[in-house]
Amino acid sequence: MRRAFAGLATLQLLAVVAQFFLAASGAFDTAPNDESFQPHRALGGGIVLITVLVTVVAATARMPGRLIGMSGLVAGLAVLQFVIAAIATALDGTAGGLVFGLHAVNGLAIVAVTGRIIRQARQLARPATSTPTPQAA
């Protein structure tokens, strides 16, 4: 179950990296904003579902509490992305642009926490190494 958790956390990171790609491609697309950022928004909803699944699997696999908490933190940060986008869209001019900057910073925080989760999950998924005991002569 710990390997499944590590695999899901890796899938989560891959989805977040793809999200950055979709954001960049939407920013440079010639289509209207609503149309060019649609894949970015759709994957954002998928990432929220993946983060909740990762948190549930962490709890089910009886991972350490800190790892479960970090998984929940990523889920909260993913939901916060939608809140930031809604607030930034509601604001006009410079204020909206500054708030949208927080959207990118929050995305970087998601990458950082997910990377830490993966490192710790891989350490826990490794089989314990036993040291050979010397034979009595």
Phi, psi and omega in degrees: 000328179292326176292323177297320177297315179298321178294318178295322178295323177293319176300321178299316179296319178298321178295322180291321177296318176298327179296319177297319178299314181294326177294317180293318180292327176291325180292328182258007179283148180273351179288164176300156184305315181302320182281320185287333181262005181301314177298325178296316179294319181296315179293329177301318176295321177295323179295321177300316179296318179297318182294323177294318178298318178299320180294317179295317179295323178299317179291320180293323180280001180056047176289163178302149184304323180296322180290321175296317179297318178294325177296318176294325177299317179297320177298317178296319178295325179293320176293322179300331177303318179292323179294315179299315180298320180293318179294317181296323179292327181287336181269150180256155169066222187295321181299318178297320178295321179294319179294322177296333174298325177295331177300316179290318179297320177296322176298320177294324176296322177298317178298315182296313181293320179296320177299320178293321177299315182297315179301313181291323180294321178294322177296319180286335182279342179291143176292146180293134178268132179253141178270134180293139178270140181294141179281138177282135182272000000 
